[in-house]
Amino acid sequence: MSAVAAVGLLGYMYADSLEFLLRLWWGSEDYGFGLFIPFVSLVLIWRLRHRIAEVRVEKSVWGVVIITAGLLLYWVGELTTVFFILHVSLWMVIVGLTVSLIGIPRTRVIAFPLGYLLAAIPLPTFIYAGLASQLQLWSSALGVGFLQLVGVLAFREGNVIDLGSVQLQVIEACSGIRYLFPLTALALLCAYLYQDKTWKRVVLVVSAIPISILINGFRIGVIGILVELYGQGAAEGFYHLFEGWVLFMSSLGVLLLEMLILSKIPSKGVSARRVLSSANLAMSDRGARTDIPVRSSAVLRPSFPGPVYLYSVALLVPFAMASAAIDQREERPPARAQFVDFPMVLQGWKGTSLHLEKQFIDLLRFDDYVLADYRASGGSPVNFYSAYYRSQKKGQSAHSPQSCLPGGGWEISSFERVTVPSSVRSSSAIVANRVLIQKEDQRQVVLYWFKQRNRALASEYLVKFYLLWDAMTMDRTDGALVRIASLIGSGETEASADRRVMEFAMAIEPELRRFVPD
């Protein structure tokens, strides 16, 4: 009965988090493997049932401590709108309940199956986007290197490969992340089942990263050759999908080959028969290791949960009730003007209003936005974009430009923090991110920051921190992203473009207060 109550309370508290996980596992090719990890963990725990039965039952109050820490993390995740924190919180609560029910000694026996659940948790969006962007560039460079090695004329512009008559863009889906994540998860499982020295298991897991990157670069090179021979169709549809599956299986084969090679390296005190046992890979009940299941006469029998576990379940009740209050809280940000009224003429700048495509509006999920090109008399244009969020909640918050700047052939050349002087005497200067992006001989200066209540922030980590702080102290999470960009003209210096975006930033800063209030 207590188990049913625990499952019901956790399901209620983490409903949004679990829905997000299931939707991502089912709909994303990058995280599709996550759907199987809970079942793999359950199978591993079942195989360890005899080992669990052999260990003494030792109830521990440490379970209550772990659950309390996990529930506090739950509040942080709710208020900072970060699903990753909520997922880790749920994992901590599950571990805490396990410790409360069976004690620390028995929990140690199933430490890997419990820890393996973390492999199914998606990375935070801003970390994932930054990693994907970097992998795109690495994969593009490796693909071009392979093409040039076999004599195909190819050049790279950011994440775009130029084959002369055809250009291939290495989009996020081809970054190699959908190789990296599942291959690393498989490497962890293989390392657990691998009966040898710890350093060999560490090498096995770590090597999954370069293997996935190299295989993906090779894949892009192969696609380039096929496109050169058979046309653009070779990079699309079934052929593209088939190439991906074949090369992923190849990367798994490389991993298994690595295990075989490592098994040939003598290990002091480890017999050759214990290395890379096919019985272990088949998850046999036999084995010499203490963390691999062995046959035993001990039987794991259900027992009445102790008071520590019952108290742990009861601890979930007030947090479940409080979670309803968090979801139903009504924020009251100050009144603001709509971006549709943002002036198209200000301090010598004249603007032309632009519109985002519906697919981007649906993706970014803002409440209001402005997009316009401004030009001072006789000067080069400046592109201005700002997206306002009335309430930043899970899955709906300011999207960092750093994750989407390296696209369409553009590559980040430099990234630094700069200070934008305030044009209002009573205001402090704005700390912003200044990014230089380049595409062949074209260069562009991008300036952006996050206007969060009465603060202008450059760090995404500070944005999340103040979301938590202001939600508790001000009952507000409204805010906006502000981005300004300008191309560096032919013969123009970076300093000139910097002055242009700085001057425009100073011009809009007092106006922004009406549209993104303090």
Short mmCIF file of C-alpha atoms in Angstrom, two decimals:
data_model
loop_
_atom_site.label_atom_id
_atom_site.label_comp_id
_atom_site.label_asym_id
_atom_site.label_seq_id
_atom_site.Cartn_x
_atom_site.Cartn_y
_atom_site.Cartn_z
CA MET A 1 0.00 0.00 0.00
CA SER A 2 2.83 2.39 0.86
CA ALA A 3 4.45 1.61 -2.51
CA VAL A 4 1.24 2.54 -4.32
CA ALA A 5 1.05 5.78 -2.32
CA ALA A 6 4.69 6.63 -3.17
CA VAL A 7 4.15 5.98 -6.89
CA GLY A 8 0.96 8.06 -6.88
CA LEU A 9 2.55 11.00 -5.07
CA LEU A 10 5.63 10.99 -7.31
CA GLY A 11 3.46 10.68 -10.41
CA TYR A 12 1.45 13.72 -9.31
CA MET A 13 4.48 15.84 -8.40
CA TYR A 14 6.57 14.95 -11.45
CA ALA A 15 3.76 14.66 -14.01
CA ASP A 16 5.13 17.43 -16.25
CA SER A 17 8.68 16.12 -15.92
CA LEU A 18 7.67 12.55 -16.78
CA GLU A 19 5.52 13.73 -19.70
CA PHE A 20 8.50 15.68 -21.04
CA LEU A 21 10.76 12.64 -20.67
CA LEU A 22 8.36 10.25 -22.39
CA ARG A 23 7.67 12.71 -25.21
CA LEU A 24 11.41 13.19 -25.74
CA TRP A 25 12.21 9.47 -25.56
CA TRP A 26 9.42 8.63 -27.99
CA GLY A 27 9.81 11.53 -30.40
CA SER A 28 13.53 12.33 -30.40
CA GLU A 29 16.06 10.20 -32.24
CA ASP A 30 18.77 11.66 -30.00
CA TYR A 31 17.19 10.31 -26.81
CA GLY A 32 15.13 7.38 -28.09
CA PHE A 33 17.44 4.94 -26.32
CA GLY A 34 16.30 6.41 -22.98
CA LEU A 35 13.03 4.51 -23.25
CA PHE A 36 14.89 1.21 -22.72
CA ILE A 37 17.18 2.23 -19.86
CA PRO A 38 14.61 1.87 -17.03
CA PHE A 39 13.83 -1.66 -18.27
CA VAL A 40 17.54 -2.51 -18.49
CA SER A 41 17.97 -1.29 -14.90
CA LEU A 42 15.03 -3.42 -13.75
CA VAL A 43 16.48 -6.50 -15.45
CA LEU A 44 19.86 -5.88 -13.81
CA ILE A 45 18.18 -5.52 -10.40
CA TRP A 46 16.21 -8.74 -10.96
CA ARG A 47 19.43 -10.57 -11.84
CA LEU A 48 20.91 -9.31 -8.57
CA ARG A 49 18.01 -10.48 -6.41
CA HIS A 50 19.99 -13.37 -4.89
CA ARG A 51 22.90 -11.09 -4.01
CA ILE A 52 20.44 -8.67 -2.38
CA ALA A 53 18.96 -11.50 -0.32
CA GLU A 54 22.42 -12.47 0.96
CA VAL A 55 23.07 -8.99 2.37
CA ARG A 56 21.70 -8.09 5.78
CA VAL A 57 18.78 -5.68 6.08
CA GLU A 58 19.94 -2.47 7.70
CA LYS A 59 17.37 0.34 7.67
CA SER A 60 18.93 3.80 7.51
CA VAL A 61 17.77 7.36 8.13
CA TRP A 62 20.11 8.42 5.32
CA GLY A 63 17.24 7.66 2.99
CA VAL A 64 15.24 10.47 4.57
CA VAL A 65 18.22 12.82 4.12
CA ILE A 66 18.55 11.93 0.42
CA ILE A 67 14.78 12.34 -0.13
CA THR A 68 14.81 15.74 1.58
CA ALA A 69 17.69 16.91 -0.63
CA GLY A 70 15.85 15.62 -3.71
CA LEU A 71 12.63 17.40 -2.74
CA LEU A 72 14.49 20.67 -2.15
CA LEU A 73 16.00 20.22 -5.61
CA TYR A 74 12.45 19.73 -6.90
CA TRP A 75 11.57 23.25 -5.74
CA VAL A 76 14.68 24.62 -7.43
CA GLY A 77 13.75 22.86 -10.69
CA GLU A 78 10.17 24.13 -10.57
CA LEU A 79 11.18 27.76 -10.01
CA THR A 80 14.16 27.82 -12.41
CA THR A 81 12.15 26.09 -15.19
CA VAL A 82 14.96 23.54 -15.77
CA PHE A 83 13.63 20.04 -16.51
CA PHE A 84 17.10 18.56 -15.98
CA ILE A 85 17.01 19.56 -12.30
CA LEU A 86 13.55 18.01 -11.92
CA HIS A 87 14.74 14.74 -13.47
CA VAL A 88 17.76 14.58 -11.15
CA SER A 89 15.45 15.40 -8.24
CA LEU A 90 13.19 12.45 -9.11
CA TRP A 91 16.20 10.15 -9.33
CA MET A 92 17.40 11.30 -5.89
CA VAL A 93 13.97 10.67 -4.38
CA ILE A 94 13.89 7.15 -5.88
CA VAL A 95 17.37 6.43 -4.47
CA GLY A 96 16.30 7.82 -1.08
CA LEU A 97 13.18 5.64 -0.98
CA THR A 98 15.32 2.61 -1.88
CA VAL A 99 17.76 3.32 0.96
CA SER A 100 14.85 3.81 3.39
CA LEU A 101 13.27 0.51 2.31
CA ILE A 102 16.25 -1.88 2.06
CA GLY A 103 19.13 -0.01 3.71
CA ILE A 104 22.55 1.14 2.50
CA PRO A 105 24.26 -2.31 2.26
CA ARG A 106 21.58 -3.69 -0.04
CA THR A 107 21.42 -0.46 -2.04
CA ARG A 108 25.16 -0.77 -2.71
CA VAL A 109 24.48 -4.10 -4.45
CA ILE A 110 22.21 -2.36 -6.99
CA ALA A 111 24.25 0.88 -7.15
CA PHE A 112 24.98 0.53 -10.88
CA PRO A 113 21.38 -0.20 -12.00
CA LEU A 114 20.21 2.84 -9.98
CA GLY A 115 23.01 5.04 -11.29
CA TYR A 116 22.43 3.82 -14.85
CA LEU A 117 19.05 5.58 -14.80
CA LEU A 118 20.94 8.89 -15.04
CA ALA A 119 22.01 7.95 -18.58
CA ALA A 120 18.38 8.40 -19.68
CA ILE A 121 18.16 12.01 -18.45
CA PRO A 122 18.41 14.59 -21.27
CA LEU A 123 20.95 17.38 -20.94
CA PRO A 124 19.75 20.94 -20.20
CA THR A 125 18.72 22.66 -23.44
CA PHE A 126 21.46 25.30 -23.43
CA ILE A 127 24.18 22.68 -22.77
CA TYR A 128 22.73 20.34 -25.41
CA ALA A 129 22.56 23.14 -27.99
CA GLY A 130 26.14 24.23 -27.34
CA LEU A 131 27.38 20.63 -27.57
CA ALA A 132 25.42 20.00 -30.77
CA SER A 133 26.83 23.17 -32.36
CA GLN A 134 30.39 22.17 -31.53
CA LEU A 135 29.84 18.62 -32.78
CA GLN A 136 28.41 20.02 -36.03
CA LEU A 137 31.64 21.92 -36.66
CA TRP A 138 33.87 18.97 -35.72
CA SER A 139 31.86 16.57 -37.87
CA SER A 140 31.97 19.00 -40.81
CA ALA A 141 35.74 19.35 -40.49
CA LEU A 142 36.24 15.57 -40.28
CA GLY A 143 33.91 15.00 -43.24
CA VAL A 144 35.80 17.50 -45.39
CA GLY A 145 39.11 15.95 -44.30
CA PHE A 146 37.91 12.51 -45.38
CA LEU A 147 36.62 13.82 -48.73
CA GLN A 148 39.92 15.56 -49.46
CA LEU A 149 41.80 12.42 -48.44
CA VAL A 150 40.02 10.37 -51.13
CA GLY A 151 40.47 13.10 -53.76
CA VAL A 152 37.08 14.82 -53.68
CA LEU A 153 37.31 18.61 -53.95
CA ALA A 154 35.49 20.00 -50.90
CA PHE A 155 35.62 23.12 -48.75
CA ARG A 156 34.05 23.95 -45.42
CA GLU A 157 32.23 27.13 -44.41
CA GLY A 158 31.20 26.71 -40.80
CA ASN A 159 28.89 23.69 -40.84
CA VAL A 160 28.33 23.82 -44.62
CA ILE A 161 30.36 21.58 -46.95
CA ASP A 162 30.80 22.98 -50.45
CA LEU A 163 31.23 20.31 -53.15
CA GLY A 164 31.11 22.80 -55.99
CA SER A 165 27.79 22.00 -57.62
CA VAL A 166 26.16 20.95 -54.34
CA GLN A 167 26.31 22.30 -50.80
CA LEU A 168 25.69 20.02 -47.80
CA GLN A 169 24.67 21.59 -44.52
CA VAL A 170 25.55 19.55 -41.43
CA ILE A 171 22.44 20.30 -39.43
CA GLU A 172 21.91 19.56 -35.72
CA ALA A 173 20.41 16.15 -36.58
CA CYS A 174 23.72 15.19 -38.25
CA SER A 175 25.93 16.52 -35.45
CA GLY A 176 26.64 13.02 -34.13
CA ILE A 177 24.76 13.44 -30.86
CA ARG A 178 22.46 10.57 -31.79
CA TYR A 179 25.58 8.39 -31.97
CA LEU A 180 27.29 9.89 -28.92
CA PHE A 181 24.50 9.46 -26.34
CA PRO A 182 23.38 5.86 -27.08
CA LEU A 183 26.94 4.65 -27.68
CA THR A 184 28.07 6.10 -24.34
CA ALA A 185 25.09 4.46 -22.61
CA LEU A 186 26.00 1.11 -24.22
CA ALA A 187 29.66 1.59 -23.24
CA LEU A 188 28.60 2.10 -19.61
CA LEU A 189 26.60 -1.14 -19.69
CA CYS A 190 29.45 -3.05 -21.36
CA ALA A 191 31.93 -1.68 -18.83
CA TYR A 192 29.70 -2.89 -15.98
CA LEU A 193 29.52 -6.39 -17.44
CA TYR A 194 33.22 -6.37 -18.37
CA GLN A 195 35.26 -8.48 -15.89
CA ASP A 196 38.61 -6.73 -15.75
CA LYS A 197 40.57 -3.90 -14.20
CA THR A 198 38.85 -0.59 -13.51
CA TRP A 199 41.19 1.36 -15.82
CA LYS A 200 40.13 -0.81 -18.76
CA ARG A 201 36.47 -0.11 -18.05
CA VAL A 202 37.18 3.62 -17.81
CA VAL A 203 39.01 3.52 -21.15
CA LEU A 204 36.06 1.68 -22.68
CA VAL A 205 33.55 4.33 -21.57
CA VAL A 206 35.72 7.35 -22.42
CA SER A 207 36.60 5.97 -25.87
CA ALA A 208 32.92 5.97 -26.84
CA ILE A 209 33.15 9.76 -27.28
CA PRO A 210 35.92 9.91 -29.93
CA ILE A 211 34.58 6.77 -31.61
CA SER A 212 31.13 8.38 -32.12
CA ILE A 213 32.66 11.65 -33.38
CA LEU A 214 35.03 9.93 -35.81
CA ILE A 215 32.34 7.58 -37.11
CA ASN A 216 29.98 10.51 -37.69
CA GLY A 217 32.69 12.46 -39.52
CA PHE A 218 33.31 9.38 -41.67
CA ARG A 219 29.57 9.12 -42.32
CA ILE A 220 29.42 12.72 -43.53
CA GLY A 221 32.38 12.05 -45.81
CA VAL A 222 30.61 8.97 -47.24
CA ILE A 223 27.46 11.01 -47.84
CA GLY A 224 29.57 13.61 -49.65
CA ILE A 225 30.98 10.93 -51.95
CA LEU A 226 27.52 9.47 -52.65
CA VAL A 227 26.14 12.94 -53.40
CA GLU A 228 29.05 13.55 -55.76
CA LEU A 229 28.30 10.26 -57.57
CA TYR A 230 24.49 9.98 -57.40
CA GLY A 231 23.17 13.46 -56.65
CA GLN A 232 21.39 15.19 -53.77
CA GLY A 233 18.96 12.28 -53.21
CA ALA A 234 21.74 10.22 -51.61
CA ALA A 235 21.74 12.65 -48.66
CA GLU A 236 18.00 12.41 -48.03
CA GLY A 237 15.25 9.96 -47.14
CA PHE A 238 15.82 6.22 -46.79
CA TYR A 239 19.43 6.27 -47.95
CA HIS A 240 20.38 8.84 -45.34
CA LEU A 241 18.63 6.85 -42.59
CA PHE A 242 20.13 3.56 -43.75
CA GLU A 243 23.65 5.00 -43.78
CA GLY A 244 23.12 6.23 -40.24
CA TRP A 245 22.01 2.81 -38.94
CA VAL A 246 24.81 0.94 -40.70
CA LEU A 247 27.48 3.25 -39.31
CA PHE A 248 25.98 3.21 -35.81
CA MET A 249 26.20 -0.58 -35.82
CA SER A 250 29.76 -0.15 -37.06
CA SER A 251 30.55 2.08 -34.08
CA LEU A 252 29.11 -0.58 -31.77
CA GLY A 253 31.32 -3.12 -33.53
CA VAL A 254 34.36 -0.89 -32.93
CA LEU A 255 33.44 -0.77 -29.23
CA LEU A 256 33.24 -4.57 -29.01
CA LEU A 257 36.54 -4.86 -30.90
CA GLU A 258 38.09 -2.52 -28.36
CA MET A 259 36.85 -4.79 -25.55
CA LEU A 260 38.50 -7.75 -27.28
CA ILE A 261 41.81 -5.86 -27.65
CA LEU A 262 41.72 -4.76 -24.00
CA SER A 263 41.11 -8.35 -22.95
CA LYS A 264 44.41 -9.35 -24.60
CA ILE A 265 46.34 -6.94 -22.39
CA PRO A 266 47.55 -8.91 -19.36
CA SER A 267 46.20 -7.74 -16.02
CA LYS A 268 47.98 -8.67 -12.83
CA GLY A 269 45.86 -11.01 -10.76
CA VAL A 270 43.17 -11.42 -13.46
CA SER A 271 42.97 -14.65 -15.40
CA ALA A 272 42.29 -14.60 -19.09
CA ARG A 273 39.15 -16.67 -18.63
CA ARG A 274 37.55 -13.89 -16.61
CA VAL A 275 37.97 -11.29 -19.35
CA LEU A 276 35.21 -10.47 -21.83
CA SER A 277 33.16 -13.54 -20.91
CA SER A 278 30.38 -14.16 -23.36
CA ALA A 279 28.34 -15.46 -20.47
CA ASN A 280 28.48 -12.06 -18.82
CA LEU A 281 27.55 -10.26 -22.00
CA ALA A 282 24.55 -12.58 -22.17
CA MET A 283 23.86 -11.64 -18.52
CA SER A 284 24.25 -15.15 -17.20
CA ASP A 285 23.61 -15.84 -13.54
CA ARG A 286 27.16 -17.19 -13.22
CA GLY A 287 30.16 -14.96 -12.58
CA ALA A 288 33.12 -14.37 -10.34
CA ARG A 289 32.49 -10.70 -9.67
CA THR A 290 30.53 -9.57 -6.66
CA ASP A 291 28.46 -7.13 -8.72
CA ILE A 292 27.44 -9.75 -11.31
CA PRO A 293 24.60 -12.05 -10.21
CA VAL A 294 25.55 -15.49 -8.89
CA ARG A 295 23.45 -18.53 -8.08
CA SER A 296 22.50 -18.57 -4.45
CA SER A 297 20.08 -20.38 -2.21
CA ALA A 298 19.11 -17.05 -0.64
CA VAL A 299 15.63 -15.89 -1.64
CA LEU A 300 14.47 -12.29 -1.54
CA ARG A 301 11.18 -12.29 0.37
CA PRO A 302 8.84 -9.32 0.80
CA SER A 303 8.79 -7.85 4.30
CA PHE A 304 6.82 -5.17 6.10
CA PRO A 305 8.42 -1.75 5.48
CA GLY A 306 9.90 -0.19 8.59
CA PRO A 307 8.97 3.17 10.12
CA VAL A 308 11.80 4.95 8.30
CA TYR A 309 10.33 4.04 4.91
CA LEU A 310 6.80 4.97 5.99
CA TYR A 311 8.06 8.32 7.22
CA SER A 312 9.87 8.80 3.89
CA VAL A 313 6.63 8.26 1.98
CA ALA A 314 4.75 10.58 4.33
CA LEU A 315 7.39 13.25 3.65
CA LEU A 316 6.20 13.35 0.03
CA VAL A 317 2.68 14.45 1.01
CA PRO A 318 3.37 18.11 1.97
CA PHE A 319 5.62 18.57 -1.05
CA ALA A 320 2.92 17.16 -3.35
CA MET A 321 0.42 19.62 -1.87
CA ALA A 322 2.89 22.50 -2.23
CA SER A 323 3.59 21.56 -5.87
CA ALA A 324 -0.05 22.26 -6.69
CA ALA A 325 0.36 25.76 -5.26
CA ILE A 326 3.46 26.33 -7.43
CA ASP A 327 1.64 25.28 -10.60
CA GLN A 328 -1.40 27.44 -9.83
CA ARG A 329 0.46 30.55 -8.71
CA GLU A 330 -0.50 33.64 -10.66
CA GLU A 331 2.31 36.05 -11.44
CA ARG A 332 1.54 39.73 -11.81
CA PRO A 333 4.30 41.41 -13.80
CA PRO A 334 4.05 45.20 -14.22
CA ALA A 335 1.97 46.60 -17.06
CA ARG A 336 3.92 46.96 -20.29
CA ALA A 337 3.54 48.26 -23.84
CA GLN A 338 3.22 45.73 -26.68
CA PHE A 339 6.17 45.28 -29.05
CA VAL A 340 3.87 46.08 -31.97
CA ASP A 341 4.17 49.69 -30.78
CA PHE A 342 7.96 49.67 -30.57
CA PRO A 343 9.13 52.89 -32.30
CA MET A 344 10.52 52.51 -35.79
CA VAL A 345 12.20 55.89 -35.52
CA LEU A 346 14.49 56.63 -32.57
CA GLN A 347 17.54 58.89 -32.15
CA GLY A 348 18.37 59.05 -35.86
CA TRP A 349 17.64 55.37 -36.54
CA LYS A 350 14.83 54.36 -38.91
CA GLY A 351 13.46 50.82 -38.79
CA THR A 352 11.52 48.38 -40.94
CA SER A 353 9.40 45.83 -39.10
CA LEU A 354 9.93 42.15 -39.98
CA HIS A 355 8.07 38.95 -39.08
CA LEU A 356 9.21 35.54 -37.88
CA GLU A 357 7.96 32.40 -39.59
CA LYS A 358 5.33 30.40 -37.69
CA GLN A 359 7.65 27.44 -37.12
CA PHE A 360 10.04 29.66 -35.14
CA ILE A 361 7.20 31.26 -33.18
CA ASP A 362 5.92 27.80 -32.21
CA LEU A 363 9.42 26.70 -31.23
CA LEU A 364 10.38 29.75 -29.13
CA ARG A 365 6.98 30.05 -27.38
CA PHE A 366 7.34 33.70 -26.38
CA ASP A 367 4.42 35.96 -25.48
CA ASP A 368 5.52 38.95 -27.56
CA TYR A 369 8.40 39.85 -29.87
CA VAL A 370 9.87 42.52 -32.11
CA LEU A 371 12.06 41.96 -35.18
CA ALA A 372 13.23 44.87 -37.28
CA ASP A 373 16.07 46.22 -39.41
CA TYR A 374 17.28 49.70 -38.42
CA ARG A 375 19.56 52.02 -40.33
CA ALA A 376 21.10 55.36 -39.44
CA SER A 377 21.42 57.92 -42.23
CA GLY A 378 24.00 56.63 -44.70
CA GLY A 379 25.02 53.77 -42.41
CA SER A 380 24.88 50.00 -42.55
CA PRO A 381 21.78 48.21 -41.20
CA VAL A 382 21.40 46.76 -37.73
CA ASN A 383 19.06 43.84 -37.03
CA PHE A 384 17.15 44.03 -33.73
CA TYR A 385 15.26 41.16 -32.11
CA SER A 386 13.72 40.83 -28.66
CA ALA A 387 11.42 38.11 -27.29
CA TYR A 388 9.37 38.71 -24.13
CA TYR A 389 8.09 36.01 -21.75
CA ARG A 390 5.40 37.00 -19.26
CA SER A 391 6.10 33.97 -17.10
CA GLN A 392 9.14 31.77 -17.65
CA LYS A 393 8.06 28.23 -16.84
CA LYS A 394 9.21 24.75 -17.76
CA GLY A 395 9.81 24.59 -21.52
CA GLN A 396 9.06 28.29 -21.99
CA SER A 397 11.98 30.61 -21.32
CA ALA A 398 14.45 32.86 -23.13
CA HIS A 399 16.39 30.93 -25.80
CA SER A 400 20.12 31.64 -25.98
CA PRO A 401 21.42 32.84 -29.38
CA GLN A 402 24.70 31.04 -28.68
CA SER A 403 23.03 27.75 -29.58
CA CYS A 404 21.70 28.87 -32.95
CA LEU A 405 24.36 31.31 -34.18
CA PRO A 406 26.56 28.60 -35.80
CA GLY A 407 24.10 27.79 -38.56
CA GLY A 408 23.76 28.35 -42.29
CA GLY A 409 27.54 28.22 -42.70
CA TRP A 410 28.24 30.77 -39.94
CA GLU A 411 30.96 29.91 -37.42
CA ILE A 412 31.75 31.60 -34.10
CA SER A 413 35.16 33.27 -34.35
CA SER A 414 35.23 34.94 -30.93
CA PHE A 415 33.06 35.24 -27.85
CA GLU A 416 33.55 37.79 -25.07
CA ARG A 417 31.78 39.92 -22.48
CA VAL A 418 31.54 43.67 -23.13
CA THR A 419 30.03 46.65 -21.33
CA VAL A 420 27.36 48.77 -22.99
CA PRO A 421 27.22 52.25 -21.41
CA SER A 422 23.75 53.30 -20.30
CA SER A 423 22.20 56.35 -21.91
CA VAL A 424 20.17 56.93 -18.74
CA ARG A 425 22.07 58.56 -15.89
CA SER A 426 20.30 56.65 -13.16
CA SER A 427 21.02 53.29 -14.78
CA SER A 428 24.14 51.17 -14.57
CA ALA A 429 25.99 49.90 -17.63
CA ILE A 430 24.82 46.70 -19.35
CA VAL A 431 27.09 43.66 -19.45
CA ALA A 432 26.42 41.85 -22.73
CA ASN A 433 27.81 39.00 -24.83
CA ARG A 434 29.68 40.11 -27.93
CA VAL A 435 30.04 37.39 -30.59
CA LEU A 436 31.89 37.60 -33.89
CA ILE A 437 30.63 35.08 -36.44
CA GLN A 438 32.17 34.41 -39.82
CA LYS A 439 31.15 32.77 -43.09
CA GLU A 440 33.92 32.70 -45.68
CA ASP A 441 34.77 36.40 -46.19
CA GLN A 442 31.61 37.68 -44.46
CA ARG A 443 31.70 38.69 -40.81
CA GLN A 444 28.98 39.76 -38.42
CA VAL A 445 29.00 41.26 -34.93
CA VAL A 446 26.25 40.02 -32.58
CA LEU A 447 25.46 41.61 -29.22
CA TYR A 448 22.96 40.03 -26.82
CA TRP A 449 21.88 39.99 -23.19
CA PHE A 450 18.94 38.89 -21.06
CA LYS A 451 16.67 41.58 -19.57
CA GLN A 452 15.33 39.86 -16.46
CA ARG A 453 13.14 42.11 -14.28
CA ASN A 454 15.44 44.87 -13.02
CA ARG A 455 18.66 43.21 -14.23
CA ALA A 456 20.56 42.94 -17.49
CA LEU A 457 22.42 39.61 -17.47
CA ALA A 458 24.91 38.01 -19.82
CA SER A 459 25.30 34.65 -18.08
CA GLU A 460 22.64 31.97 -18.65
CA TYR A 461 23.52 30.48 -15.27
CA LEU A 462 22.77 33.79 -13.55
CA VAL A 463 19.49 33.95 -15.48
CA LYS A 464 18.45 30.64 -13.92
CA PHE A 465 19.66 31.68 -10.46
CA TYR A 466 17.66 34.92 -10.50
CA LEU A 467 14.61 33.11 -11.85
CA LEU A 468 14.69 31.11 -8.61
CA TRP A 469 15.45 34.14 -6.42
CA ASP A 470 12.89 36.49 -7.98
CA ALA A 471 10.18 33.81 -8.04
CA MET A 472 10.58 33.50 -4.27
CA THR A 473 11.12 37.16 -3.39
CA MET A 474 9.14 39.04 -6.07
CA ASP A 475 6.69 36.42 -7.37
CA ARG A 476 7.88 37.30 -10.88
CA THR A 477 9.73 35.44 -13.64
CA ASP A 478 9.00 37.71 -16.61
CA GLY A 479 11.89 38.70 -18.84
CA ALA A 480 13.24 38.99 -22.36
CA LEU A 481 16.14 38.25 -24.65
CA VAL A 482 17.66 41.25 -26.47
CA ARG A 483 19.79 40.64 -29.57
CA ILE A 484 21.45 43.13 -31.94
CA ALA A 485 23.43 42.10 -35.05
CA SER A 486 25.19 43.88 -37.89
CA LEU A 487 27.28 42.74 -40.85
CA ILE A 488 30.82 44.08 -41.18
CA GLY A 489 30.84 45.78 -44.56
CA SER A 490 33.50 45.33 -47.24
CA GLY A 491 36.57 47.30 -46.17
CA GLU A 492 35.02 48.07 -42.79
CA THR A 493 36.78 47.30 -39.51
CA GLU A 494 35.39 45.35 -36.56
CA ALA A 495 35.71 48.47 -34.43
CA SER A 496 33.35 50.35 -36.76
CA ALA A 497 30.70 47.61 -36.58
CA ASP A 498 31.17 47.45 -32.80
CA ARG A 499 30.49 51.20 -32.51
CA ARG A 500 27.35 50.79 -34.62
CA VAL A 501 25.81 48.02 -32.49
CA MET A 502 26.87 49.82 -29.29
CA GLU A 503 25.25 53.08 -30.40
CA PHE A 504 22.06 51.25 -31.32
CA ALA A 505 22.07 49.41 -27.99
CA MET A 506 22.33 52.75 -26.17
CA ALA A 507 19.50 54.13 -28.32
CA ILE A 508 17.03 51.34 -27.54
CA GLU A 509 17.93 50.89 -23.87
CA PRO A 510 15.61 53.60 -22.48
CA GLU A 511 12.78 52.48 -24.82
CA LEU A 512 13.08 48.84 -23.72
CA ARG A 513 11.92 49.73 -20.21
CA ARG A 514 8.38 50.34 -21.50
CA PHE A 515 8.24 46.96 -23.19
CA VAL A 516 10.31 44.89 -20.72
CA PRO A 517 9.61 46.55 -17.36
CA ASP A 518 11.92 46.54 -14.35
#
